[in-house]
Coordinates of C-alpha atoms and ligand atoms in Angstrom, one line a residue:
X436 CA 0.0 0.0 0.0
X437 CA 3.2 2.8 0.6
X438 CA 3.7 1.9 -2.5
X439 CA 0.5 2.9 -4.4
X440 CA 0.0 5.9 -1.8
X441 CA 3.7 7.2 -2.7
X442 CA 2.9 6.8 -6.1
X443 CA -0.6 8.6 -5.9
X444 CA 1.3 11.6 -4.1
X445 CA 3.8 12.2 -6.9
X446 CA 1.0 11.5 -9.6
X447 CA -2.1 12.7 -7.7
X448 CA -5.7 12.4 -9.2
X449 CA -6.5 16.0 -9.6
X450 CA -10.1 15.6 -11.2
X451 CA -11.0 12.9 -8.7
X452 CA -13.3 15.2 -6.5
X453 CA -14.8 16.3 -9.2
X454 CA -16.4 13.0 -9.6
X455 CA -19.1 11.1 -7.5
X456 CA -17.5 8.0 -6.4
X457 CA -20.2 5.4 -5.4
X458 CA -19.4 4.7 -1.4
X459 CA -19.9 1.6 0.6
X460 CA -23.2 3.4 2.3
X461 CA -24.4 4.3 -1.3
X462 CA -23.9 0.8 -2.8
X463 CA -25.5 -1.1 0.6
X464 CA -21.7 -3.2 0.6
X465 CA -20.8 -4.4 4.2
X466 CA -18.4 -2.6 5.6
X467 CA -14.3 -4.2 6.3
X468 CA -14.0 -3.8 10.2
X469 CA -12.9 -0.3 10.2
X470 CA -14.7 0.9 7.2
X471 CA -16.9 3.5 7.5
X472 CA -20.0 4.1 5.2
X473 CA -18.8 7.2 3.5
X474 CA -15.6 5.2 2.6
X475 CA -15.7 5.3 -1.6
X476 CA -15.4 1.7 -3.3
X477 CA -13.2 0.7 -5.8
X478 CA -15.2 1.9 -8.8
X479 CA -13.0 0.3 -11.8
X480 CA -15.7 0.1 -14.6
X481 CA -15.3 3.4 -16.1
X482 CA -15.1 1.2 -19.2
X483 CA -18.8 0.2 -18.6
X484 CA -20.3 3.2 -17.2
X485 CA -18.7 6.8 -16.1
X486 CA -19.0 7.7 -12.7
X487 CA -21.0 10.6 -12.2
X488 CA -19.4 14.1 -12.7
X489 CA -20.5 16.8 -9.3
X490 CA -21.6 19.4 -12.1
X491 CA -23.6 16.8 -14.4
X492 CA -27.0 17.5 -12.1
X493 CA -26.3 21.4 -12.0
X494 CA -26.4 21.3 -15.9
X495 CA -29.5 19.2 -15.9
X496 CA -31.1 21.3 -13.4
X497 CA -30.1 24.7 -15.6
X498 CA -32.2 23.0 -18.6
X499 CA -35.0 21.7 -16.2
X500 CA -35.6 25.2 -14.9
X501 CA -35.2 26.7 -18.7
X502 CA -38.2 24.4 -19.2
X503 CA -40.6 25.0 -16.1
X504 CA -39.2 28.8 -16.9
X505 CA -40.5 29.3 -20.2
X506 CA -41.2 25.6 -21.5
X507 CA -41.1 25.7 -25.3
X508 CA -40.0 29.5 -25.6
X509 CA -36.5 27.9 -24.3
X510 CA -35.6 26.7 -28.0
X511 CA -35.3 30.2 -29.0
X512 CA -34.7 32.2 -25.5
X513 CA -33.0 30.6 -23.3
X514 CA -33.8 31.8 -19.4
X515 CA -30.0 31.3 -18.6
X516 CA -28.8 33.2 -21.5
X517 CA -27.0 35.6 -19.4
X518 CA -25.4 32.7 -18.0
X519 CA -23.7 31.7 -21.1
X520 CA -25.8 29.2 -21.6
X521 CA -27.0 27.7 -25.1
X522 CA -30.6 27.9 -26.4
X523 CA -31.7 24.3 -27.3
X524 CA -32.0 24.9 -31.0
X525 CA -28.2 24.9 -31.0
X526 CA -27.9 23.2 -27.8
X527 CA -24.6 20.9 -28.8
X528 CA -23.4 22.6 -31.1
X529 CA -20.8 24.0 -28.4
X530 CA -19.7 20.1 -28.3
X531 CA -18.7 19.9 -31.3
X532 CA -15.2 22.0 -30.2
X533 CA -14.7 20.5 -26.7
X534 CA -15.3 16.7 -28.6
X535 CA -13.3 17.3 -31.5
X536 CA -10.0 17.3 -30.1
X537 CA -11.1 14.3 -28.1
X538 CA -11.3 12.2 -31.8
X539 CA -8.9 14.4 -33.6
X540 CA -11.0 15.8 -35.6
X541 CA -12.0 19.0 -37.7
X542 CA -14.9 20.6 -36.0
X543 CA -16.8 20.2 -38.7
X544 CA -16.2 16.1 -38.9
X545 CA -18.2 15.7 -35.4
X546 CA -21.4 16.0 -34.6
X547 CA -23.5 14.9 -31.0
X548 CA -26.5 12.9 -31.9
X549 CA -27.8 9.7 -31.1
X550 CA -26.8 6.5 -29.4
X551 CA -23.8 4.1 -30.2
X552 CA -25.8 1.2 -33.0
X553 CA -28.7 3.9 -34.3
X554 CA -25.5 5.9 -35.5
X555 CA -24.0 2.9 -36.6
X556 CA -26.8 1.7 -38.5
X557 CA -27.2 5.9 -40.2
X558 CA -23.9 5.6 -41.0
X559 CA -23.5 2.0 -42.8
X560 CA -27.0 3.3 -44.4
X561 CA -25.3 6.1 -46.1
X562 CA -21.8 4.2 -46.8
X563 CA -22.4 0.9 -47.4
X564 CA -23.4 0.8 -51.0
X565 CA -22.7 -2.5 -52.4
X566 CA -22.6 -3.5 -56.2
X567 CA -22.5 -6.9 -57.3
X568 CA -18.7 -7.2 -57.3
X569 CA -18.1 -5.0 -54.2
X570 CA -20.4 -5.8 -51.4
X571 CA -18.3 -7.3 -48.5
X572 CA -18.2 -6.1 -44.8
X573 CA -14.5 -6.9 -43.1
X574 CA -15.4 -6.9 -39.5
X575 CA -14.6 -9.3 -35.9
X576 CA -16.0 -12.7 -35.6
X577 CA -16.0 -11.3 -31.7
X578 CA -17.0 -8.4 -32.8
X579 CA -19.5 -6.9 -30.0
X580 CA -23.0 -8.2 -30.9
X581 CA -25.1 -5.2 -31.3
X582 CA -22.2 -4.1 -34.7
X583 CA -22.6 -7.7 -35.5
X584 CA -26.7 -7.5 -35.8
X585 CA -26.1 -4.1 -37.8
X586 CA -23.4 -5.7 -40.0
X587 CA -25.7 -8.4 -40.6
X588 CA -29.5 -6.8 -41.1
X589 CA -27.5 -4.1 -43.1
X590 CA -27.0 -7.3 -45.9
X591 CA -30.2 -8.5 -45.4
X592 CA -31.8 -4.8 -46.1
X593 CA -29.6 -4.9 -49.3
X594 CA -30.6 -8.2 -50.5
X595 CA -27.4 -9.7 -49.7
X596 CA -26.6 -12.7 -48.2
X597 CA -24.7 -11.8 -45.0
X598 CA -22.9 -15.3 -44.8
X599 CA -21.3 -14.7 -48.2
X600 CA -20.9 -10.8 -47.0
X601 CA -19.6 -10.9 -43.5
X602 CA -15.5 -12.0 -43.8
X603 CA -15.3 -12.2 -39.7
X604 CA -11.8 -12.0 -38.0
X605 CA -10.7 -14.1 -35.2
X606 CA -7.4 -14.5 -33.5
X607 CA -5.1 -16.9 -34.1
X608 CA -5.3 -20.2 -32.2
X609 CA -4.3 -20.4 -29.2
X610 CA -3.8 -16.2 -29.2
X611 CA -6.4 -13.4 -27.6
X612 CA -6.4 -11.0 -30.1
X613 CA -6.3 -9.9 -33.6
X614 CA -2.7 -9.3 -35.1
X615 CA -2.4 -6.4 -37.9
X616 CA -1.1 -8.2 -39.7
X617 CA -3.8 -10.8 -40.6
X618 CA -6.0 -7.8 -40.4
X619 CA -3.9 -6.7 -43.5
X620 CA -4.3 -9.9 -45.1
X621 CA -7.3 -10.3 -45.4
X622 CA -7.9 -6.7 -46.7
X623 CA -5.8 -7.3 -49.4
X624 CA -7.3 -11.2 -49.7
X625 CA -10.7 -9.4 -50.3
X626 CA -9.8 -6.2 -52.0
X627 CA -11.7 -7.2 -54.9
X628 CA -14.9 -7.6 -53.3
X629 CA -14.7 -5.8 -50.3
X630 CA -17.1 -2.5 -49.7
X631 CA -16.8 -1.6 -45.7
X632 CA -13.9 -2.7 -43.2
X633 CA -16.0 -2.0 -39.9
X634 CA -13.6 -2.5 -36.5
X635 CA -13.1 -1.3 -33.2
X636 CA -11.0 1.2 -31.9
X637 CA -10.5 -0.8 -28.9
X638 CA -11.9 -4.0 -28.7
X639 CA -14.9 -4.5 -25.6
X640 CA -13.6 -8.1 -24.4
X641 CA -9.6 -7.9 -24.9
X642 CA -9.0 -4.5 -24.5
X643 CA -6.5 -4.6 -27.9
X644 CA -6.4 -0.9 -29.1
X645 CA -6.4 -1.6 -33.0
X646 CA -3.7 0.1 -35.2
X647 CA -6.4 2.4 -36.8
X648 CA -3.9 4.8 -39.2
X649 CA -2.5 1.7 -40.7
X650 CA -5.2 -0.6 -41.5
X651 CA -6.9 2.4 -42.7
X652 CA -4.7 3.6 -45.0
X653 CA -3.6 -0.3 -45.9
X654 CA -7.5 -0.4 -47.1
X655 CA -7.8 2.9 -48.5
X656 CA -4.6 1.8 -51.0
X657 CA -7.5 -0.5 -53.1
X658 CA -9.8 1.9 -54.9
X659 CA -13.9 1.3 -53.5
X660 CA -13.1 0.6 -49.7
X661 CA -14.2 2.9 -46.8
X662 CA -13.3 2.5 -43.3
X663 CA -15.2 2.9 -40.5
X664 CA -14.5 2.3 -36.5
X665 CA -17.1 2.0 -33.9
X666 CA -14.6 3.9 -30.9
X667 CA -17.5 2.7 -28.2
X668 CA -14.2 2.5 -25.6
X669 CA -10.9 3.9 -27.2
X670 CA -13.1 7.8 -27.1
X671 CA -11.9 9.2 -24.0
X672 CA -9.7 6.4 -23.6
X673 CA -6.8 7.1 -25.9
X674 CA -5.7 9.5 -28.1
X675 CA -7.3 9.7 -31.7
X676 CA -6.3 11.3 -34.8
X677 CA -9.2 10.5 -37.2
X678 CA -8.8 13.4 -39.5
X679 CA -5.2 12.5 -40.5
X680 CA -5.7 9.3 -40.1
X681 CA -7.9 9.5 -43.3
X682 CA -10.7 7.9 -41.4
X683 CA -14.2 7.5 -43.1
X684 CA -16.2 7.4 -40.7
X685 CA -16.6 6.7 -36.8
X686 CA -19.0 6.3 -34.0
X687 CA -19.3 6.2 -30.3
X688 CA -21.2 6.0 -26.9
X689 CA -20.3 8.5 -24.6
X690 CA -21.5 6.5 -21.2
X691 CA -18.2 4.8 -20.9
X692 CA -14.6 6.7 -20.7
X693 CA -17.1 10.0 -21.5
X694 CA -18.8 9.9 -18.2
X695 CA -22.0 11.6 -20.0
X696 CA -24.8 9.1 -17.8
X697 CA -26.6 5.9 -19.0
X698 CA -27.6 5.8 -22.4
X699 CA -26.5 9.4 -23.0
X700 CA -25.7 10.6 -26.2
X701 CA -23.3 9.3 -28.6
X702 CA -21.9 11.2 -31.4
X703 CA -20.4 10.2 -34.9
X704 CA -17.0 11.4 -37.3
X705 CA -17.7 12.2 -41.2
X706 CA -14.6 13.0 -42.9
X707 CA -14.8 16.2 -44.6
X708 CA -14.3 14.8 -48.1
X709 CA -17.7 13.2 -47.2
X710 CA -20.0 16.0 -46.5
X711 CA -19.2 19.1 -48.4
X712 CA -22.9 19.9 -50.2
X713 CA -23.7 21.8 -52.7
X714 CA -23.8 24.8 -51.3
X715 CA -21.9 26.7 -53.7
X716 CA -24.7 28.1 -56.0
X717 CA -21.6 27.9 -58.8
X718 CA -21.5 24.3 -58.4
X719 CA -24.9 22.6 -58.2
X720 CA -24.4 19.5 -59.5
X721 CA -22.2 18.3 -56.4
X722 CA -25.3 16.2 -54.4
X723 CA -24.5 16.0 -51.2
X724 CA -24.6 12.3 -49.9
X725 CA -27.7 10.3 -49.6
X726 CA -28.1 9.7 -45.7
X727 CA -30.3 8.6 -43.0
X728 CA -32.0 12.7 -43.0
X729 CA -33.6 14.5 -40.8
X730 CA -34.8 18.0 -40.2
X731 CA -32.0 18.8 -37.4
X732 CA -29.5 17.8 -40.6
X733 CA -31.0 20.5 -42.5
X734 CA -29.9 23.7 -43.3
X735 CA -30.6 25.8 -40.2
X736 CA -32.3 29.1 -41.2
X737 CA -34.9 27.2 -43.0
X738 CA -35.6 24.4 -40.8
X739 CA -39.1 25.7 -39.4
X740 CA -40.2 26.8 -42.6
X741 CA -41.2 22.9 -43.4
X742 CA -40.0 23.0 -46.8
X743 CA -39.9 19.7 -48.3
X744 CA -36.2 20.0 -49.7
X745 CA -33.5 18.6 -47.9
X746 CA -30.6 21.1 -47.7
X747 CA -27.8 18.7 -45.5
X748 CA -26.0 21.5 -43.8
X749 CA -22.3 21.0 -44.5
X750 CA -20.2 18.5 -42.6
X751 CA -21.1 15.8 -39.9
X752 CA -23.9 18.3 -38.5
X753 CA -25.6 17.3 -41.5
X754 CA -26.1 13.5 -40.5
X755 CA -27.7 14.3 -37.2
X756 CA -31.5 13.5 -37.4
X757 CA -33.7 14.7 -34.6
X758 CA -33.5 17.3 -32.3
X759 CA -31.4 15.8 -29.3
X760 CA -32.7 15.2 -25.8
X761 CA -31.0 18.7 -23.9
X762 CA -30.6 16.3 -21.3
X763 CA -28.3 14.2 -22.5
X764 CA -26.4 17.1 -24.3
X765 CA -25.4 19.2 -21.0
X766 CA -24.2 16.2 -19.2
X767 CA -22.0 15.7 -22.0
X768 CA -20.6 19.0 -21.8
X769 CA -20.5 18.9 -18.1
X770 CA -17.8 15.6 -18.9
X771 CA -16.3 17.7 -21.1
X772 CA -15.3 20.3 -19.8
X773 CA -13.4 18.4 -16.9
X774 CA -11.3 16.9 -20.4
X775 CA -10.3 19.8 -21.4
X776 CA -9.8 21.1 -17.9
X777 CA -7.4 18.1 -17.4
X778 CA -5.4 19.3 -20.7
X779 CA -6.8 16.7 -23.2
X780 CA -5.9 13.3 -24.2
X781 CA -2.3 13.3 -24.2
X782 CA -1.9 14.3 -20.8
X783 CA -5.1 12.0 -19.6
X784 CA -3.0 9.0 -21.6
X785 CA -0.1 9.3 -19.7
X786 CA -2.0 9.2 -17.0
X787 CA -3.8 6.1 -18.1
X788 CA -0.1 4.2 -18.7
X789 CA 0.8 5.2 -15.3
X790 CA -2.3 3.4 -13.5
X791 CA -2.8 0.7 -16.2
X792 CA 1.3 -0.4 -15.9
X793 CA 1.0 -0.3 -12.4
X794 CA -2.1 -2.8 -12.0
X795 CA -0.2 -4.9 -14.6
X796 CA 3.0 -5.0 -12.6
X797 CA 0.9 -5.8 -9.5
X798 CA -1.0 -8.3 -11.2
X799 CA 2.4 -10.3 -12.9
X800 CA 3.1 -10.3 -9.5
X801 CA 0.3 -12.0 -8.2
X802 CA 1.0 -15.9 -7.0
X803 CA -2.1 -16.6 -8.8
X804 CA -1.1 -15.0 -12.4
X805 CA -0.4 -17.6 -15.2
X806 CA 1.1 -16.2 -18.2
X807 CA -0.4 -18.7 -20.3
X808 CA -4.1 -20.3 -19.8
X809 CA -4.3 -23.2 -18.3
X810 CA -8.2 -23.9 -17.8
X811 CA -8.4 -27.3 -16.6
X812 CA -4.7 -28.4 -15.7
X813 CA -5.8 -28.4 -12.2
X814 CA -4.2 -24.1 -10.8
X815 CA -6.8 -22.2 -10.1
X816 CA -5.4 -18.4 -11.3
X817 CA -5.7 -16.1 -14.1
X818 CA -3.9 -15.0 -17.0
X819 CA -4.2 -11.3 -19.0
X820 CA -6.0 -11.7 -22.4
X821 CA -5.3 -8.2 -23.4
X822 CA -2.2 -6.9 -24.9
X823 CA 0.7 -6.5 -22.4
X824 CA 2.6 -3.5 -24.9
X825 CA 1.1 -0.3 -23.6
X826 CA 1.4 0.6 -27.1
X827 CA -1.5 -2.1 -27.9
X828 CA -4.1 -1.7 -25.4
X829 CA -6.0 1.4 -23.6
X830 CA -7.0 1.5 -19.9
X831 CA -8.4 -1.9 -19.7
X832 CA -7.2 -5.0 -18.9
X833 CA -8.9 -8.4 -18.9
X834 CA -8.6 -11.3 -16.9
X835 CA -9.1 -15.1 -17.7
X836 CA -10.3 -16.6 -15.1
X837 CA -9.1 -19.9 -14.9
X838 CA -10.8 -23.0 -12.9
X839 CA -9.7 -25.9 -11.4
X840 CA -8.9 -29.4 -13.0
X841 CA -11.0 -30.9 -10.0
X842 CA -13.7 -28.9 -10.2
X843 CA -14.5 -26.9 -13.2
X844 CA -18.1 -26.7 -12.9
X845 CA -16.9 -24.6 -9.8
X846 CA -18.5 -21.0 -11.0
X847 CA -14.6 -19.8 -10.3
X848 CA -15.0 -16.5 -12.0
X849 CA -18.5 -15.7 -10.8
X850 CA -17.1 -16.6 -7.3
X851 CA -14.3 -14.2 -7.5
X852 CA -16.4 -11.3 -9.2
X853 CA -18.9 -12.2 -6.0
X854 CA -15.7 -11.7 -3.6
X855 CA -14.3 -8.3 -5.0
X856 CA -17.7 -7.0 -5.3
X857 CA -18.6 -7.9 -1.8
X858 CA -15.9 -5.6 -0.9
X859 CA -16.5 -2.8 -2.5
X860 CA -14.5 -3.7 -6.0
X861 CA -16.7 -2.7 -8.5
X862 CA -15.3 -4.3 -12.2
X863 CA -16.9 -5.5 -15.4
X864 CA -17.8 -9.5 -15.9
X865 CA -18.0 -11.0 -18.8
X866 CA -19.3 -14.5 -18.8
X867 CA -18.4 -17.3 -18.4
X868 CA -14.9 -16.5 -17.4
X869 CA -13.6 -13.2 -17.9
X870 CA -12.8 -9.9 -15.5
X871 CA -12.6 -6.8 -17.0
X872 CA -10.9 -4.0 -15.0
X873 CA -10.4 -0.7 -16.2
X874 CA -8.8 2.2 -14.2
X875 CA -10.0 5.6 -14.9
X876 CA -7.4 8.4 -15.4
X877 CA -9.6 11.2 -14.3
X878 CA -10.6 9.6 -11.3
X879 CA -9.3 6.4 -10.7
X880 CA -6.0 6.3 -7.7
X881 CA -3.2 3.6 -7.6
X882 CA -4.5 2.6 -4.4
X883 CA -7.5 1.8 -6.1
X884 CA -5.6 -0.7 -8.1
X885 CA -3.6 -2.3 -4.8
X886 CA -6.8 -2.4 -3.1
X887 CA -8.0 -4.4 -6.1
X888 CA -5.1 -6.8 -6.8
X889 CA -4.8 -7.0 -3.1
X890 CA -8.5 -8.4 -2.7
X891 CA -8.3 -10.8 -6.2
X892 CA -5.6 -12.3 -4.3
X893 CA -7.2 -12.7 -1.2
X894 CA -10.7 -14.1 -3.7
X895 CA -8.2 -16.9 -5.1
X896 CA -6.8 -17.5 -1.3
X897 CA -10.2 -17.9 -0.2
X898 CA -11.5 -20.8 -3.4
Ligands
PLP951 C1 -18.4 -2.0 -28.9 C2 -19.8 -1.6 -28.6 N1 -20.7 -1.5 -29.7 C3 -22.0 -1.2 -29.4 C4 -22.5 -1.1 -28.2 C5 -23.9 -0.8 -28.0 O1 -24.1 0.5 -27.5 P1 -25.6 1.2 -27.5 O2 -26.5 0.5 -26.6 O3 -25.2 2.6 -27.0 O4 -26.1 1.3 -28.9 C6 -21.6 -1.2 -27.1 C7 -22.1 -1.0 -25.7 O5 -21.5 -1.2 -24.7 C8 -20.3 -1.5 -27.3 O6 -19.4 -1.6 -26.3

């Protein structure tokens, strides 16, 4: 523990109190002997769900009294105007700056609308445009299921069988995750026929962070392919550069690394060479793309006069749909703003090495780490599925729980999970027999990760 608390001194967690950190009293968790009930747990699922930033219910509570103030009048007149704050017709549109840098993008290349698979699903509508020769989707054969359904009914909707459309990617035998270079492979094994190469930023069950400039620009050197990432948990989590990394397209939740509340809003990339329109009354005959449209995409000024011509305003704005729910948008911004506070997503990276290397190095050091699996060779333990080079993987690292020879209908993961959370460790399980664990750099302390290791330990001691 001097270790983690020296270490937490010289590196300390600055934004932490500007966070609500579940306690032992809040989550009902019995208490250790000397624990009190305002102790905080060990809250490592960031990569699931956020904790809660102070000023999220401030910002909600600004919109709910613009509303009881002057109810619909608030589109247009805002009762906390001289507040600085944003009349919900433009509502996110201030996001658009604070997110941008998060993704590396152009301003104009980001727009906050929707959740994680509708956006998905808007955006495969308006790129995915396969011809007879060219109609593949590259994606994960673990790829998580909700892309998978969309990969798949986005065949169907086309006509296409997705058995003959879907090339799905699995890891080597006997390895965790993907290499590059088999990812390169079969990109150039499918050039021909391939339409979409749809993959993850970082991967939900192995944590790999996937080498995004290169296997986009490795598919963009075969005419017809465009690229797309779902960034569900690399935004927030590591640093992105999807403008220069040529990048068609991208998506994202903003519940996990984002902190912006359950089933907040998510928010999507367009490239600029995507969504110029025709704006130019020189050049007419540019169309902008066909899309998944709405009136919120439409050209601003005109948008209550119910025409019925679509004028996409110009860049990713244009793909957003509906108005969105304010709610979600200022909690968003609330999250924000603490990024940007912090100094962005270099500095929170380092951060996130520091705490992620450190919980590595404590669990190599654990009697009960295997570096290999070895379900069913009779030591109970664990080994890391996720990539040990920091270079490969973001926050997260997952554990394989592995059972005993003598008694592998044993529940051994569930039985650990049940130990850390009795005591106030709060991680991510994945049946049947994975861990996830995920320290937060805003929040997250290294004597959250001791505490953690310290009590997986003790879960194995106690089998
Ligand atoms: C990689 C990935 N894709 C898609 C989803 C689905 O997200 P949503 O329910 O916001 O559409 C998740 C949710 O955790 C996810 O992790």
């Amino acid at each position: 523990m001097e270790e983690a608390r020296a270490l937490d001194s010289t590196y300390p967690a600055t934004k932490r109190d500007a966070f609500c950190i579940p306690t032992f009293g809040s989550m009902g968790t019995k208490l250790a002997p000397n624990g009190s009930l305002g102790d905080p747990v060990t809250y490592l699922c960031g990569n699931s769900l956020g904790c809660m930033p102070r000023s999220t219910r401030a910002a909600i509570n600004d919109e709910l009294d613009a509303w009881a103030a002057r109810g619909v009048e608030s589109h247009f007149r805002h009762s906390g105007e001289d507040r600085g704050l944003t009349s919900w017709v433009d509502i996110d549109l201030p996001l658009s700056k604070l997110m941008s840098p998060i993704v590396g993008a152009r301003d104009s290349e980001v727009a906050i609308m929707g959740s994680l698979t509708a956006n998905l699903n808007a955006l495969l509508a308006a790129f995915y445009k396969p011809s007879s020769s060219r109609f593949k989707i590259l994606c994960e054969k673990g790829a998580f299921p909700s892309d998978y359904y969309a990969f798949y009914n986005q065949c169907k909707l086309h006509g296409i069988d997705p058995d003959s459309a879907l090339v799905r990617l699995e890891p080597r035998k006997g390895e965790t995750y993907l290499r590059t270079e088999d990812i390169l492979k079969a990109i150039t094994a499918n050039s021909d026929s391939l339409s979409i190469v749809c993959l993850p930023g970082i991967q939900y069950y192995s944590g790999q962070f996937f080498e995004i400039e290169k296997i986009t620009a490795h598919a963009h050197s075969f005419p017809g392919i465009v690229v797309g990432w779902d960034l569900a948990h690399a935004v927030g989590n590591v640093p992105l550069e999807l403008h220069s990394w040529n990048v068609d397209f991208a998506c994202w939740c903003s519940y996990k690394y984002l902190n912006s509340g359950p089933g907040a809003i998510g928010g999507i990339f367009v490239h600029d060479r995507h969504a110029s329109v025709a704006a130019d009354p020189l050049s007419p005959d540019v169309e902008a793309m066909p899309r998944m449209a709405g009136w919120w995409g439409n050209n601003r000024d005109n948008r209550f006069q119910m025409k019925e011509v679509f004028e996409p305003i110009e860049g990713a704005l244009g793909f957003r749909q509906s108005n969105p729910s304010v709610i979600d948008v200022v909690a968003l911004k609330a999250s924000l703003e603490i990024f940007k506070d912090f100094g962005g997503m270099q500095a929170i990276r380092r951060r996130s090495l520091l705490l992620s290397n450190y919980l590595l190095k404590l669990l190599q050091r654990s009697a009960y780490y295997h570096e290999k699996s070895t379900d069913g060779e009779g030591k109970v333990g664990f080994s890391i599925i996720s990539p040990l080079n920091e270079t490969e993987r973001g926050a997260q690292l997952s554990l394989l729980i592995q059972f005993s020879k003598d008694n592998p209908q044993a529940n051994t993961m569930e039985r650990v999970f049940g130990y850390l959370n009795d005591r106030g460790v709060i991680a991510d399980e994945r049946r049947p027999d994975v861990i996830r664990i995920a320290p937060a750099p805003l929040y997250n302390t290294f004597e959250d990760i001791f505490t953690a290791v310290k009590l997986l330990n003790d879960a194995f001691k106690s089998l």
